[in-house]
XYZ file of C-alpha atoms in Angstrom:
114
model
C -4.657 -12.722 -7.695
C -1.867 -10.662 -9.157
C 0.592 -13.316 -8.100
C -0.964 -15.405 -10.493
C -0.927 -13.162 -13.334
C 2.509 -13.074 -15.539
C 1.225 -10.214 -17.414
C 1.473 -7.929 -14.499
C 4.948 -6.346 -14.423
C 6.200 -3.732 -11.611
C 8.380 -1.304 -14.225
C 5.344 -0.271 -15.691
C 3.869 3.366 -14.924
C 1.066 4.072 -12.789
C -1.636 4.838 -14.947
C -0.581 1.584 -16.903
C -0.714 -0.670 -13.607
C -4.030 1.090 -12.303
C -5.759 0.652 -15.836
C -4.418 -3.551 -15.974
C -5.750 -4.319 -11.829
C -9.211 -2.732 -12.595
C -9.900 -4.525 -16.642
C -8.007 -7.901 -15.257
C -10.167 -8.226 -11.705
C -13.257 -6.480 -13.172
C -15.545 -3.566 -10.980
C -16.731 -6.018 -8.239
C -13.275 -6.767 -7.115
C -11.180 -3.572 -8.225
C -12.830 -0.305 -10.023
C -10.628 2.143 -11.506
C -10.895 4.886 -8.740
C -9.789 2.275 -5.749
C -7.251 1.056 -7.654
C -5.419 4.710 -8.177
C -5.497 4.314 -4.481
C -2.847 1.056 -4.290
C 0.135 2.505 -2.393
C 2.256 -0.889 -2.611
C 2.686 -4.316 -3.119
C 4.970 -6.269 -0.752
C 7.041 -7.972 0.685
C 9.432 -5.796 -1.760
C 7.294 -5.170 -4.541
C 5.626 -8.771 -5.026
C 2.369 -9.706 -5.807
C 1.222 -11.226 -2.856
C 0.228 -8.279 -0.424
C -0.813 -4.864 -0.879
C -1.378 -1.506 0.608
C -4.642 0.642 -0.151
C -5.515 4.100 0.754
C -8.923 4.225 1.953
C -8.401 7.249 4.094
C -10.953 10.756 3.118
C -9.553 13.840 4.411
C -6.692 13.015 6.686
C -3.996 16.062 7.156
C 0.208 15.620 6.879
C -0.862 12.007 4.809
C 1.066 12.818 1.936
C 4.425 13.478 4.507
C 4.148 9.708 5.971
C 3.581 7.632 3.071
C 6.950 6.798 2.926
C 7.312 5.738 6.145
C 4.219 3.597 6.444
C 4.629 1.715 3.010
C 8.479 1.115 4.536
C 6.299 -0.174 8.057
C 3.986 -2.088 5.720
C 7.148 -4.232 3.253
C 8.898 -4.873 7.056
C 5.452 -6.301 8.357
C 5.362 -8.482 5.286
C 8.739 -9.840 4.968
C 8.907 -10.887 8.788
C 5.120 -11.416 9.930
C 4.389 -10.683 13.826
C 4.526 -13.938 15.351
C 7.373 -16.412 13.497
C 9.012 -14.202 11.441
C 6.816 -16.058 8.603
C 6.140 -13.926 5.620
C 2.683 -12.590 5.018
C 0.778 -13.886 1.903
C -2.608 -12.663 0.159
C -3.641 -10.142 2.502
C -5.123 -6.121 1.623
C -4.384 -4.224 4.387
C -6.821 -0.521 3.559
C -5.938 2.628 5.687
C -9.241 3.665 6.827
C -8.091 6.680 8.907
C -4.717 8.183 10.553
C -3.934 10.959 12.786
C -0.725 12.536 12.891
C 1.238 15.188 15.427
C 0.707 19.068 14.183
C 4.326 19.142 14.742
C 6.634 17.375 11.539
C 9.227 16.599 14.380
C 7.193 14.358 14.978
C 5.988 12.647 11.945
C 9.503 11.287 10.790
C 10.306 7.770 10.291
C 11.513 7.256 13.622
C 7.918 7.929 14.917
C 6.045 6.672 12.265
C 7.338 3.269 11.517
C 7.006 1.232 14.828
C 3.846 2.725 14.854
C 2.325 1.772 11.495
């Protein structure tokens, strides 16, 4: 896992972190295309979770990110059930379907529902 791995550091750029997750985990865990996908680690930037976008085609994603990644570190840090964090899971976004209208599509809407 990355939470095992020292080397790994945050600060880097992307390009830097996408090239170390698919040499140091290899093509049957991460390739280099899925891994230019990783929206977030969490809770709060850790090692232990992350975030992948698996999604193909899915209109006003760019607008939300945001928003879900925020949903995503709060589900994390505070679980569902005890208010437990949540360790070595990948959550990937398979599909998402938003309101036409962006009044609708702010964080208010979008993060209870993520």
């Amino acid at each position: 896992t990355l939470e095992s791995s020292a080397q790994f550091d945050h600060s880097w750029d992307n390009q830097t972190k996408h090239r170390f997750i698919a040499d140091h985990f290899g093509p049957t865990v991460w390739n280099l295309s899925d891994s230019k996908k990783l929206w977030a680690f969490a809770p709060l930037n850790d090692n232990t979770n992350c975030l992948v976008d698996q999604t193909k085609g899915v209109a006003n994603l760019s607008e939300v990110k945001e928003s879900i990644v925020s949903s995503f570190n709060e589900y994390c840090t505070s679980g569902v059930l005890c208010g437990e964090a949540v360790r070595g899971v990948s959550w990937d976004l398979l599909d998402a379907k938003f309101h036409q209208d962006n009044t609708h599509r702010g964080p208010r809407h979008i993060i209870p529902t993520a």
